[in-house]
Structures are given as structure tokens and as C-alpha cells.
Amino acid sequence: MGWAGKILRVNLTAGTVKSEPLNMEWAQRYLGSRGLGTKYLMEEIDPRVDPLSPDNKLLFATGPLTGTMASTGGRYTVITKGALTGAIACSNSGGFFGNELKNAGWDMIIVEGRAASPVYLHVENQTARLLPADDLWGTSVWHTEEAIKAKHHDPQIRIASIGVAGEKGVKYACVVNDLHRAAGRSGVGTVMGSKNLKAIAVRGTLGVRIKDFDAFFRATEAAKAVLAGNAVTGQGLPAYGTQVLMNVINESGAMPTRNHRDIQFEGAHKISAEAMAEKRPTDGKANLARNGACFGCTIACGRISQIDRTHFSVKDKPQYWGASGGLEYEAAWALGSNTGVDDLEALTYANFICNEQGMDPISFGATVSAAMELFEIGAITTRETGGIELRFGSAEALVKLAELTGKGEGFGAEIGLGSRLLTAKYGHPDLHMGVKGQEFPAYDSRGIQGMGLTYATSNRGACHLRSYTVASEILGIPEKTDPLATDGKAGLVKAFQDATAAFDSAGICIFTSFAWTLQDVAPQVDAACEGDWTVEKMLEVGERIWNLERQFNLAAGLTAKDDTLPKRLLKEAAKTGPATGRVNDLGKMLPEYYALRGWSPDGVPSNETLARLAL
Amino acid sequence: MHYVVLGAGPAGVVAAETLRTADRAGTITLVGGEPEPPYSRMAIPYFLTGKIPAEGTHLRKAPGYYDTLGIGFRQGTAEGLDTDAKRIAFADGSHLHYDRLLIATGARPVRPPIAGLERKAVHHCWTLEDARNIVTLAEPGSHVVLMGAGFIGCIVLEALAMRGVNLTVVEMGDRMVPRMMNPTAGTMIRKWCETKGVRVLTSTRIKSLQSVAAEKSRGIFGFLRRKEAPRDSDTIDVELDTGEMLAAHLVVVCAGVKPNTDFLEGSGIRTDGGILVDRYMRTSANDVYAAGDVARGYDFSTKGHDVHAIQPTASEHGRIAALNMAGHNVQYNGSLQMNVLDTLGLISSSFGLWDGVEGGEAVEVVDHDAYRYLCLQFKDDVLVGGTAIGMTQHIGCLRGLIQAGTRLGPWKERLRRDPMRIMDAYVAHSQMA
Amino acid sequence: MQRSLNIDPGKCTGCRQCEMACSYENEKVFNPSKSRIRVFTFDAEARFVPYTCTQCAEAWCMRACPVDAIRINLGTGAKEIHNDVCVGCKVCTIACPFGTVNYNADTGKVMKCDLCEGDPACAKACPTAAITYVDANWTGLDKMRMWAAKTDSAMTAN
């Protein structure tokens, strides 16, 4: 109950598929999705493996609440060793794929090996087949979804696939499902591409069962009421999406701009949620068509946008005239303020291309911004860029590079390296704005100190979704802390990290945590699943997962030296806004964090800690 | 006002009910031709498989239903009709006067001119009585030959196969359900049935039915040609035009039906493969109406008249006829040829002009491995017909789109790329217009 | 006063809570494929359209049933499938011009919306009031009814 109890193991090298029972003992200790998937990965691969070798594995894991009436219960996680980072990767996605997989009777798919030629996996309930994908290879996510649905004569099939970016080895390729929802970060799509696996297509009609419906209904109803009554999840996110943050973060002086040289963007108001809702003079329509929900989500933060048909990016391309996944805050920031581009339509187009070809708009935008800085200092010229005038603020350059990178062509192939390899290649590794090879998201840690510790210690490389202390430091959730202070941030980060791991592993969306605490989540899990799922157990599971991920990274060869930030954030003071004069004081927070975690000063979990967590 | 409804199938029963609603004071007599309460032939296959008892086939289930409505029910087989005297003559010598008459006498099975059809273990599958006889003979493991793989044959096929008999189907047409399914679909259904263990012989005729003794007398060679001979005194030998002999405990004849119009001879009511009716369900005689399988009702698709032997059409006929009999003036917009069939779990349906129209356009998807098929027939951007196999969700939308004459506009192109999006097209037009 | 499901696609976010609620109410399992209400998504048009039976006055399904398995609930006006009587002949599935009666191969019966005996689970589960259960005379069902009238093959009184 809650869990389907089954794993689908797919060996691409041998071309075999088989069903296995889920390890229920592990399920009690790692819950599902992120946690349980990581446990399987840890048990099954050598963490030192080359991420793109056949020995790496790729897991698609649902959680026990996936496919239930729990709000946001439609999520799945892709777990692997990240192509971008060489660290543990677990990228979470919404949409409808996760529910379909669960409804087909699977908790998880484990993909092993590498196919000799392109294939896709077709799952229809308990039947799974590997089918040739030669005709899909070289085509986009959007084409792949349409073609597979048509081929199997079923418009209700749900598909997770890679675009050309994943095929061509773009280091931050995503797995995209339902046209515009993505397991976005760390290059999980790159790993999928290296396996010659184009797509997983699922149709599930078996249903999802839970332990105690009456208790479950009470718990989920109560929790939905909490979401509806909360200002962020009940009003802000449905109306404005995550883009509600654009002006807030900019005013807080924590908006990385032009590869983090600046901390506020003068064009923020042109690319904000408010701008998306404004009617365009050209066609009288707003960029934002409406909001949309992922499976089971009662928040519905998703943006669905339409590009101005007269805009230079699409005026001769009617295939982009329809509505599709619009700008979320991180994408608007990465493609916009971080490149200095304030053309909303161009950003929307670049975002469409990221969805269509399957690449992470955060890493893509951040790599473009690093390239723009390289161009500005003369480290690269139009000779390298193939004639592109790669200047900050150039919408044309952004659009062109989105097209090229999505297909791994021209200078796009170099943008596809990610900013760490690109900046190193041209002799300026300090211009890589990220941690463990993964580019920062949209919060400058000089203006939000806790996010510096969040980024430095994030197991999957720089990430806001591992401990979103922005909630506390800016929005006051669950309680307001000073974004410029470092005191108490170690504890705050640890608490967010552990709770987030538990949320992620349940199969729900982390955005619920704007309103929910584990007090809201535990009763839902408890009513769905066997076992006594108290808040304490959820927290313990969260902490166990965090430490397991840490163990993976240590075994992969990462050390405390990798728990750091770029020199720019540690040495170059913010020039404007409330954080003027500040750098990130990571050094004041990190030792305390290690101590709180029960790790050695070198960031290694102590034997006592491991014993306490039964690791 | 005395309304007489001749025939107690769906058309007759719905007509009687509608008359009661439309005219609270009138006298209504419903006449059934069989010694059973009004029942539905559609349900007979489910009686055959044991899914329902005989009562399960009854059209209305509430005790005393017809009495409660003040509908008189009697049994009688009409032998003649005097439209001047407004009088029906019955086989038992009795007569019945009417003020307004509805003829809903349905159809009866055709007996093809084949020697031996009168033998004991040869049955139609048309009435409840037929079904009871079949049940006693179609024991698990027995050998059954089914003559005819038309719509009714296929429905019976399902029921027989589910009883666990060894079944051979002999169809003279080149495919199964030739009047409902195009060659692609008919072939797909055949293949499915064969994988389920049914032997299907198309383009094959039964020449004669003989007794074992008669067959034996033909000597050793004839004996050798027999297929899987059950050594059983009650078997029939079925001789095919291919020369093959099949031994059977039971032969079920589903060789088509014809309307029950014999009793109208001399009545002056015009018939031509069914009673001719106008769009008010009136026959050529005053105060006489016709409905259901006996009537050539208005065909929505062809704008002509035809028999559409299916329950929705029968009940619609009955309703329209009754309203007009009761003095309302209601024109019938016509029925759509349509049918749905379940052959051993493979579900197929066809609608309207499923074979296409001149100057029209067809789009289709065929998946032989998955036994899925959809064919859409268009005239311009309007759907006029369709055939589906393996589709059970939202399938009625085909009827909706055809009968509403919806102009599909840009959706036509989308359907050309992926016909399976037909329900999306329907919802887009009905809910977003 | 009889009530109807009123569906406002403009408010629908496409979350499928209704499908889960419906499938649980009827099948005791979360299984959108068994839901009597279904949300149709039109990506390029940015539209989500929940769709189910309107309990139309013509009652095509009911009149097509050969065994009296579909009857009107006098309290709600819903045309309800009586599973103990349904033989699974599927004629109602082709007779309904709205495509809202589906065959369930697992049970061998057909299924359609029955308004949950006057307390529709879909409406209760809808987080945005895109599905409401309201006074039948008041609703925006007019549009659907107009569509129904177009399909009605019988009632052209003259």
C-alpha cells in the first residue's frame, strides 16, 4: 500500500526487462523516490564510475504518495551519477509521467547498461518492451512525444524523453516529460543519452492503493486546506508562479546579474510575473496564457505562455506560436538577468527551446552568461563563437545559442560543456559560477547568506531545492531570519535539508513546504503506507538520506574542498542594494554545519552519526 | 382511442411507454408474438453464457410493470391486417380492432435453402426458446458449427466460445462481419478469433447437413475426410463446398434476417425489404405506423430509407412513432447505421458511412499486433463514418460528431496525423467553441 | 430542486483531483483511467476541459439499454448503471453521442457518471471550483445542452 511493491529492471546492454519486488525493508528506511532511489544506486554502482559509462545506472523513482489524492502527489525523481557534476544526481519532476508510472504498477525503473543503438522503453502496465528508436533519434522532445503517442495509437501515453541536447552530450541535458516538465538538473538527460535511451513511454491503468482511505482522506483534505489558506501556495504561486520572486529578490539585492558581477538587475521589472501578465501592445495578449497544474496539484503554479507572433525569435516559426511551458523564476533569471537580457519574449522562446530539446535553462543561461563575460574580457571572440556577438544583454545571441546548444551545433557545443569546463577551457575557471560543477540558481548568496551554505553543501552541486532558506531569510517561512546574518544558518540549512529530503522522498512537491511542515506530510504518508510514519521518523529518514548522499559523494572522490563557493562570492563585495559591501561568509557557517551534522572537520560523517542513522 | 402496438421488442415497448406518457387516457394494447414477457434479443447471448437468467433478458424488470402503466399485454401472432376495417387477425382466429396501430413486428431469421436444415440439432439463435435449445446442446467440449459470421453470428460466436465448445464458423462472405466491418477490420477480428481457438472459414458455403449414418453410407473415403470426428450418435456432418466434412453436435444458423411482413400481404401497406415509412414513421395506410427492425426508417447519412437493426434505432423509432400516433407532430431526423461487437474480448464498432463516400477521405491507423484500429471517413471536414477496434473509451463521440455534422476545421489535419485524438477533437468543438 | 454538475473550463488547472476522487468513489482505487470524469488538455490552446455526462434529457444510453440496466435516480435525475443488471453489451457506449459511457473490460460492465447519489466526489475534490454541483436551472450547461440539441436526432417539431 502506498508503494506498488515492484521495480522494473531494464538492462539496455542485454536488451532485457524484468520485474522485481521492491525491497520493503529499504522502503521503511528511505521512504521512496529520492531516498529509496539513492539507496538502490548506492548499493548497485561504484560511485567512482564514469557517469557516461554503461556502468552508471539511471533510476526513475516514484514515491508512496505519487498517484494518490495527496496534493502534488504526481512526482518522480531521476537518480544517477550526474554528468554535469560527478556527484549524486537526483532531479525531481512533476507533470503526469510519475503518476502514470505508478498507475502502471511500478515504484521504480532501474536502467542499466547501454543499448547498441537507440531504443525507447514502452511500458503498458505490467508489460515492458524495448523498441527501436532510430527514427526518434535526432528529434526533439516535442516530436518524440507526438510520434510515440501516434505510433502506439494512444494519446494518453505519458512520456519522459531526451531531446537532441541529451543525445549530443550537452552536460546539463534534462529528462523532459509532458512537453514541459523536467527532471532538470545535473545532466540526468545526458546520462540517459549516453545509454542510447531516447524515451520511456508509459500507460498505466492499474490504479494506486493506500492503507487507510478514511485516514488518508482526512489527512489530505486537511493538508489541502492548509495550502489553500496560505498566502504563497493559495494565492501567490497560482497567480504569479515562482516568478512572484523576481521583484522581491531583486529588491533584496540577491539577484545575480551578468554572471554574478552585479546583484540587482535593472531590467527585472520587464521580465517579472507582473510583466508576463501585462497585455502586449502588439497583439493585445499577455505572455502568460494561464496557470496549469501538475498531476494532483492544488497549487497550480505552472506557467503556460504564448510568444508574441511578431517577435523576431518566432515570426517565421509557427510551430512556436501555440502556448507551452512558460518562464518559471529560475529560468527567467538564468536566461534573463544573468545574461542581462530583458526581452521577455526572447526569454520565453529560449525557455521553449530548452523544453523542446531537453536542457536545463539554469545551467544553460548561466553558461551563456559565463561565455558573455569571457567574450567581454576577450578570452573568446567571434572566431570562437562562429560570428555571434556574445554581449551581455543581447537577446539575439541568447536565442541563437539556445537553438545551437539544443542541437549541440557550432558554438552551442561549447556552451553545452557547462560553465565549469567552458571557463577552464578558455583559462578563466574562476568565472564558473557554481558548486561541484553545477551552476547556481537565482539567489546570490551575498544577499542571502544561508544560501551560500546551502549551495556549498548541496549534495548535487549548487541548488536551491535542497534547502530553500530563501523561505525563511526573505519570505519569513516558517519564521523570518536576517538574510545578511550568518548566525543560526547552519542549523537552518540542516533542518531544511533533512525536511526537504523527506518531502522529496514522499513523492510530493517541495513547493508544498511553503505551507506544509512535516506535521502536515507525516499523517498523509502514515495513512498511505505501512509503518508508523511520525514526524520524527520522517525527519530521521530525511537525515539518513542526506548522509547517504554524502557518502556517495565521498566515495565518488569528492571532499570537503568541494564544499565551497567561487572566489567572486567569497571575495568580491556586492555593489548595490541591502547587501552592499558584503561577501558570503561561508567560512563562518561551514564548520558549525559539519559539527551539527555529526561530521568531522573534513566533512566526513562520524561513525557515531552513521551508527545513529543505521547507515 | 385504442392504440395497438404489434410487437413487444424494444420498439414496441418504448412506443407503448411513450404513448402512455403522451396520452394518459388512451387504451394501449401491446401484443407479443412469443410466449414470453417483452424481452430483448440483444441480451440472448448473455443468457447463453449464463451471465443472466432468462428474466435478465426482459426489457422491463419491475413486477407488474405494464399493468402499472395501464398497458395491456397479450400474446398473438398476426396473420392479417385490414386497414379499412382497422382490424388485425391473429393465428388463433381472434381479432383486434385499433384506432391507431404500430407495427413493430421485427424480423425473423432467414432459412437458407440447404438440405438438412430441419435436423434436430440445428437451431437459429433468435428467440429465447432457440437459446434454451442451444444451451442444452452446447456443452463444453462439444463440436459446434456456426453458419454465418455476420453481426448476429459474431455475437452468438462469443457466447458459444465462452461456453467452451469447439467452434467452427463458416461464412460465405470474404471476411467476418462484412456488413459492419471493412476488410482490414474484418480480417483483424478473424485473426483475433483464430488466436482464441475459433476456426474461421470465410468464402465458404455449407452445402448440406447430413446425419452420421448417411455420411457413413458414403463409404470409407468420405469418412476419412471428416474433421475431428466425435464418435457420437447425435452428430451432424456438415458438408462444405470445399469438400471438407465437419462433424458437429450442434449447428447454429445465423444466415441473416428478414422483416416480419408476411401478414401484411393484401393489406395494401407498401413494403420493400421492410415497411416503407415516412419521417413521421407513417406507413402507406392511414393510422398505421411502423418502427424497429421491420421498418425502413429514415437514414441520417444517406438521406434514404433503410433498416437499421439495432436497439437504439428501434427505441428511437418507437418513441417517434408513438409521439406522432398520439397527435404530436414530430419529424424523425434519421438513424445512424452503427453497431458494437465483442468477439471474445475484442471490441469493435462502426458508425454511419464507415465504408466512405465518394469524394470523401479516409484516415486510418492499424496496429495488427495490438489489435487496434481506427478508420475515420470524412466528407470535406465533416466526419461521416468510422470503424474502431480495441477502443472502449468515449467511442460514442463518433456518433456525436457524425450526427451533429461538426465541421472539424483545423482538427481535420490533426486527426490526419493522429486519428486517435478524435475525442479531443470532439471535446474541442463541443466545449471550447 | 435538482442539481447538475456545472463545469467551467476557464477555472480548471488540469490537476486531475476530480479523476482520482471519481475513481476512488467508484472503484476504491486511485485510477484516473477508471474515472467517469476526464480532463482533456489542449496544450497549444492552454485549455483544460473536464468532461463528463450531463445527464441529458434524451437519455440515449438508457433508451439503448436492452435489459433495463440504466435507470433514472428520481432524487438526482442521474441516469445510473445498475451493475447487477448490466450485461456489458456496450450498445449504450455507441448510443451516447457525447462519448460519456465507457466500457470497463475489468468488470465486463459499462460505467458513467451517476452524480454520486447527489454528492459528486469530483466537485468536492476540485480545488478551483471549476466543477460545482449547482441548481440545474441556473447552470452554464446551456452550452452543452445546445450541443445536445444539435445531436438530437429526433426532436425537430414542426
CSV table of N, CA and C in Angstrom, one decimal, chain A residues 329-420:
chain,number,residue,atom,x,y,z
A,329,TYR,N,10.6,31.2,-12.3
A,329,TYR,CA,11.6,32.2,-11.9
A,329,TYR,C,13.0,31.9,-12.2
A,330,GLU,N,13.4,30.7,-11.9
A,330,GLU,CA,14.8,30.3,-12.1
A,330,GLU,C,15.2,30.5,-13.6
A,331,ALA,N,14.3,30.1,-14.5
A,331,ALA,CA,14.6,30.2,-15.9
A,331,ALA,C,14.7,31.7,-16.4
A,332,ALA,N,13.7,32.4,-15.9
A,332,ALA,CA,13.6,33.8,-16.2
A,332,ALA,C,14.9,34.5,-15.8
A,333,TRP,N,15.4,34.1,-14.6
A,333,TRP,CA,16.6,34.7,-14.1
A,333,TRP,C,17.8,34.3,-14.9
A,334,ALA,N,17.9,33.0,-15.1
A,334,ALA,CA,19.2,32.5,-15.8
A,334,ALA,C,19.3,33.0,-17.2
A,335,LEU,N,18.1,32.9,-17.9
A,335,LEU,CA,18.1,33.4,-19.3
A,335,LEU,C,18.1,34.9,-19.4
A,336,GLY,N,17.6,35.5,-18.3
A,336,GLY,CA,17.4,37.0,-18.3
A,336,GLY,C,18.4,37.8,-17.6
A,337,SER,N,18.2,38.0,-16.3
A,337,SER,CA,19.1,38.9,-15.6
A,337,SER,C,20.6,38.4,-15.6
A,338,ASN,N,20.8,37.1,-15.6
A,338,ASN,CA,22.1,36.6,-15.6
A,338,ASN,C,22.8,36.9,-16.9
A,339,THR,N,22.1,37.0,-18.0
A,339,THR,CA,22.7,37.3,-19.3
A,339,THR,C,22.5,38.8,-19.6
A,340,GLY,N,21.8,39.5,-18.7
A,340,GLY,CA,21.5,40.9,-18.9
A,340,GLY,C,20.4,41.1,-20.0
A,341,VAL,N,19.7,40.1,-20.4
A,341,VAL,CA,18.6,40.2,-21.4
A,341,VAL,C,17.3,40.5,-20.7
A,342,ASP,N,16.6,41.6,-21.2
A,342,ASP,CA,15.4,41.9,-20.5
A,342,ASP,C,14.2,41.8,-21.5
A,343,ASP,N,14.4,41.0,-22.6
A,343,ASP,CA,13.4,40.8,-23.6
A,343,ASP,C,12.5,39.6,-23.2
A,344,LEU,N,11.4,39.8,-22.6
A,344,LEU,CA,10.5,38.7,-22.1
A,344,LEU,C,10.2,37.6,-23.2
A,345,GLU,N,9.9,38.1,-24.4
A,345,GLU,CA,9.6,37.1,-25.4
A,345,GLU,C,10.8,36.3,-25.8
A,346,ALA,N,11.9,36.9,-25.9
A,346,ALA,CA,13.2,36.1,-26.2
A,346,ALA,C,13.4,35.1,-25.1
A,347,LEU,N,13.2,35.5,-23.9
A,347,LEU,CA,13.4,34.5,-22.8
A,347,LEU,C,12.5,33.4,-22.9
A,348,THR,N,11.2,33.7,-23.2
A,348,THR,CA,10.2,32.7,-23.3
A,348,THR,C,10.6,31.7,-24.4
A,349,TYR,N,11.0,32.3,-25.5
A,349,TYR,CA,11.4,31.4,-26.7
A,349,TYR,C,12.6,30.5,-26.3
A,350,ALA,N,13.6,31.1,-25.6
A,350,ALA,CA,14.8,30.3,-25.2
A,350,ALA,C,14.3,29.2,-24.3
A,351,ASN,N,13.3,29.5,-23.4
A,351,ASN,CA,12.8,28.5,-22.5
A,351,ASN,C,12.1,27.4,-23.2
A,352,PHE,N,11.3,27.8,-24.3
A,352,PHE,CA,10.6,26.8,-25.1
A,352,PHE,C,11.7,25.8,-25.7
A,353,ILE,N,12.8,26.4,-26.2
A,353,ILE,CA,13.8,25.6,-26.8
A,353,ILE,C,14.4,24.6,-25.8
A,354,CYS,N,14.6,25.2,-24.6
A,354,CYS,CA,15.2,24.3,-23.5
A,354,CYS,C,14.3,23.1,-23.3
A,355,ASN,N,12.9,23.4,-23.3
A,355,ASN,CA,12.0,22.3,-23.1
A,355,ASN,C,12.0,21.4,-24.3
A,356,GLU,N,12.0,22.0,-25.5
A,356,GLU,CA,11.9,21.2,-26.7
A,356,GLU,C,13.1,20.3,-26.9
A,357,GLN,N,14.3,20.8,-26.6
A,357,GLN,CA,15.5,20.0,-26.8
A,357,GLN,C,16.0,19.4,-25.5
A,358,GLY,N,15.4,19.6,-24.4
A,358,GLY,CA,15.7,19.0,-23.2
A,358,GLY,C,17.1,19.4,-22.6
A,359,MET,N,17.1,20.7,-22.2
A,359,MET,CA,18.3,21.2,-21.4
A,359,MET,C,17.8,22.1,-20.3
A,360,ASP,N,18.7,22.1,-19.3
A,360,ASP,CA,18.4,22.8,-18.1
A,360,ASP,C,18.6,24.3,-18.3
A,361,PRO,N,17.5,25.1,-18.3
A,361,PRO,CA,17.7,26.5,-18.6
A,361,PRO,C,18.5,27.3,-17.5
A,362,ILE,N,18.7,26.7,-16.3
A,362,ILE,CA,19.5,27.4,-15.3
A,362,ILE,C,21.0,27.3,-15.8
A,363,SER,N,21.4,26.0,-16.0
A,363,SER,CA,22.8,25.8,-16.4
A,363,SER,C,23.1,26.4,-17.8
A,364,PHE,N,22.1,26.3,-18.7
A,364,PHE,CA,22.3,26.9,-20.0
A,364,PHE,C,22.5,28.4,-19.9
A,365,GLY,N,21.6,29.1,-19.2
A,365,GLY,CA,21.6,30.5,-19.1
A,365,GLY,C,22.9,31.0,-18.4
A,366,ALA,N,23.2,30.2,-17.3
A,366,ALA,CA,24.4,30.6,-16.6
A,366,ALA,C,25.7,30.4,-17.4
A,367,THR,N,25.7,29.3,-18.2
A,367,THR,CA,26.9,29.1,-19.1
A,367,THR,C,27.0,30.2,-20.2
A,368,VAL,N,25.8,30.6,-20.7
A,368,VAL,CA,25.8,31.7,-21.7
A,368,VAL,C,26.4,32.9,-21.0
A,369,SER,N,26.0,33.2,-19.8
A,369,SER,CA,26.4,34.4,-19.1
A,369,SER,C,27.9,34.3,-18.8
A,370,ALA,N,28.4,33.1,-18.5
A,370,ALA,CA,29.9,33.0,-18.3
A,370,ALA,C,30.6,33.2,-19.6
A,371,ALA,N,30.0,32.7,-20.7
A,371,ALA,CA,30.6,32.9,-22.1
A,371,ALA,C,30.6,34.4,-22.4
A,372,MET,N,29.5,35.1,-22.0
A,372,MET,CA,29.4,36.5,-22.3
A,372,MET,C,30.5,37.3,-21.6
A,373,GLU,N,30.8,36.8,-20.4
A,373,GLU,CA,31.9,37.5,-19.6
A,373,GLU,C,33.2,37.2,-20.3
A,374,LEU,N,33.4,35.9,-20.7
A,374,LEU,CA,34.6,35.6,-21.4
A,374,LEU,C,34.8,36.4,-22.7
A,375,PHE,N,33.7,36.6,-23.4
A,375,PHE,CA,33.7,37.4,-24.6
A,375,PHE,C,34.0,38.9,-24.3
A,376,GLU,N,33.5,39.3,-23.2
A,376,GLU,CA,33.7,40.7,-22.8
A,376,GLU,C,35.2,41.0,-22.5
A,377,ILE,N,35.8,40.0,-21.8
A,377,ILE,CA,37.2,40.2,-21.4
A,377,ILE,C,38.2,39.8,-22.6
A,378,GLY,N,37.6,39.3,-23.7
A,378,GLY,CA,38.4,39.0,-24.8
A,378,GLY,C,39.0,37.6,-24.8
A,379,ALA,N,38.5,36.7,-23.8
A,379,ALA,CA,39.0,35.4,-23.8
A,379,ALA,C,38.5,34.5,-25.0
A,380,ILE,N,37.3,34.9,-25.4
A,380,ILE,CA,36.8,34.4,-26.6
A,380,ILE,C,36.3,35.5,-27.5
A,381,THR,N,36.3,35.2,-28.8
A,381,THR,CA,36.0,36.3,-29.8
A,381,THR,C,34.9,35.7,-30.8
A,382,THR,N,34.6,36.5,-31.7
A,382,THR,CA,33.6,36.0,-32.7
A,382,THR,C,34.2,34.8,-33.5
A,383,ARG,N,35.5,34.6,-33.5
A,383,ARG,CA,36.1,33.5,-34.1
A,383,ARG,C,35.6,32.2,-33.4
A,384,GLU,N,35.7,32.2,-32.1
A,384,GLU,CA,35.2,31.0,-31.4
A,384,GLU,C,33.7,30.9,-31.5
A,385,THR,N,33.0,32.0,-31.4
A,385,THR,CA,31.5,31.9,-31.3
A,385,THR,C,30.9,31.7,-32.7
A,386,GLY,N,31.7,31.7,-33.7
A,386,GLY,CA,31.1,31.5,-35.0
A,386,GLY,C,30.4,32.7,-35.5
A,387,GLY,N,30.9,33.9,-35.0
A,387,GLY,CA,30.3,35.1,-35.5
A,387,GLY,C,29.3,35.8,-34.6
A,388,ILE,N,28.9,35.1,-33.6
A,388,ILE,CA,27.9,35.6,-32.6
A,388,ILE,C,28.6,36.7,-31.8
A,389,GLU,N,27.9,37.9,-31.8
A,389,GLU,CA,28.4,39.0,-30.9
A,389,GLU,C,27.8,38.7,-29.5
A,390,LEU,N,28.6,38.1,-28.7
A,390,LEU,CA,28.1,37.5,-27.5
A,390,LEU,C,28.2,38.5,-26.3
A,391,ARG,N,27.4,39.5,-26.4
A,391,ARG,CA,27.4,40.6,-25.4
A,391,ARG,C,26.3,40.4,-24.4
A,392,PHE,N,26.6,40.8,-23.2
A,392,PHE,CA,25.6,40.9,-22.2
A,392,PHE,C,24.4,41.7,-22.7
A,393,GLY,N,23.2,41.2,-22.5
A,393,GLY,CA,22.1,42.0,-22.9
A,393,GLY,C,21.6,41.7,-24.3
A,394,SER,N,22.3,40.8,-25.1
A,394,SER,CA,21.9,40.5,-26.4
A,394,SER,C,20.9,39.4,-26.5
A,395,ALA,N,19.6,39.8,-26.8
A,395,ALA,CA,18.6,38.8,-27.0
A,395,ALA,C,18.9,37.9,-28.2
A,396,GLU,N,19.4,38.5,-29.2
A,396,GLU,CA,19.7,37.7,-30.4
A,396,GLU,C,20.7,36.6,-30.1
A,397,ALA,N,21.8,37.0,-29.4
A,397,ALA,CA,22.8,36.0,-29.0
A,397,ALA,C,22.2,34.8,-28.2
A,398,LEU,N,21.4,35.2,-27.3
A,398,LEU,CA,20.7,34.2,-26.4
A,398,LEU,C,19.9,33.2,-27.2
A,399,VAL,N,19.1,33.8,-28.1
A,399,VAL,CA,18.2,33.0,-28.9
A,399,VAL,C,19.0,32.1,-29.8
A,400,LYS,N,20.0,32.6,-30.4
A,400,LYS,CA,20.8,31.8,-31.3
A,400,LYS,C,21.5,30.7,-30.6
A,401,LEU,N,22.0,31.0,-29.4
A,401,LEU,CA,22.7,30.0,-28.7
A,401,LEU,C,21.8,28.9,-28.1
A,402,ALA,N,20.6,29.3,-27.8
A,402,ALA,CA,19.6,28.3,-27.4
A,402,ALA,C,19.4,27.3,-28.5
A,403,GLU,N,19.2,27.8,-29.7
A,403,GLU,CA,19.0,26.9,-30.9
A,403,GLU,C,20.2,26.0,-31.1
A,404,LEU,N,21.4,26.6,-31.1
A,404,LEU,CA,22.6,25.8,-31.4
A,404,LEU,C,22.9,24.8,-30.3
A,405,THR,N,22.8,25.3,-29.0
A,405,THR,CA,23.1,24.4,-27.9
A,405,THR,C,22.1,23.2,-27.8
A,406,GLY,N,20.9,23.5,-28.1
A,406,GLY,CA,19.8,22.5,-28.1
A,406,GLY,C,20.1,21.4,-29.0
A,407,LYS,N,20.8,21.7,-30.1
A,407,LYS,CA,21.2,20.7,-31.1
A,407,LYS,C,22.7,20.3,-31.1
A,408,GLY,N,23.4,20.9,-30.1
A,408,GLY,CA,24.8,20.6,-30.0
A,408,GLY,C,25.6,21.0,-31.2
A,409,GLU,N,25.2,22.1,-31.8
A,409,GLU,CA,25.9,22.5,-33.1
A,409,GLU,C,26.7,23.8,-32.8
A,410,GLY,N,27.7,24.0,-33.6
A,410,GLY,CA,28.6,25.2,-33.6
A,410,GLY,C,29.1,25.5,-32.2
A,411,PHE,N,29.0,26.8,-31.9
A,411,PHE,CA,29.5,27.2,-30.6
A,411,PHE,C,28.6,26.7,-29.5
A,412,GLY,N,27.4,26.3,-29.9
A,412,GLY,CA,26.5,25.7,-28.9
A,412,GLY,C,27.1,24.4,-28.3
A,413,ALA,N,27.9,23.7,-29.0
A,413,ALA,CA,28.5,22.5,-28.5
A,413,ALA,C,29.4,22.9,-27.3
A,414,GLU,N,30.0,24.1,-27.4
A,414,GLU,CA,30.9,24.5,-26.3
A,414,GLU,C,30.0,25.0,-25.1
A,415,ILE,N,29.0,25.7,-25.4
A,415,ILE,CA,28.0,26.1,-24.4
A,415,ILE,C,27.5,24.9,-23.6
A,416,GLY,N,27.4,23.8,-24.4
A,416,GLY,CA,26.9,22.6,-23.8
A,416,GLY,C,27.9,21.9,-22.9
A,417,LEU,N,29.1,22.4,-22.8
A,417,LEU,CA,30.0,21.9,-21.8
A,417,LEU,C,29.7,22.2,-20.4
A,418,GLY,N,28.9,23.3,-20.2
A,418,GLY,CA,28.7,23.8,-18.9
A,418,GLY,C,29.7,24.8,-18.6
A,419,SER,N,29.5,25.7,-17.6
A,419,SER,CA,30.4,26.8,-17.4
A,419,SER,C,31.7,26.4,-16.8
A,420,ARG,N,31.7,25.3,-16.0
A,420,ARG,CA,33.0,24.9,-15.4
A,420,ARG,C,34.0,24.5,-16.5
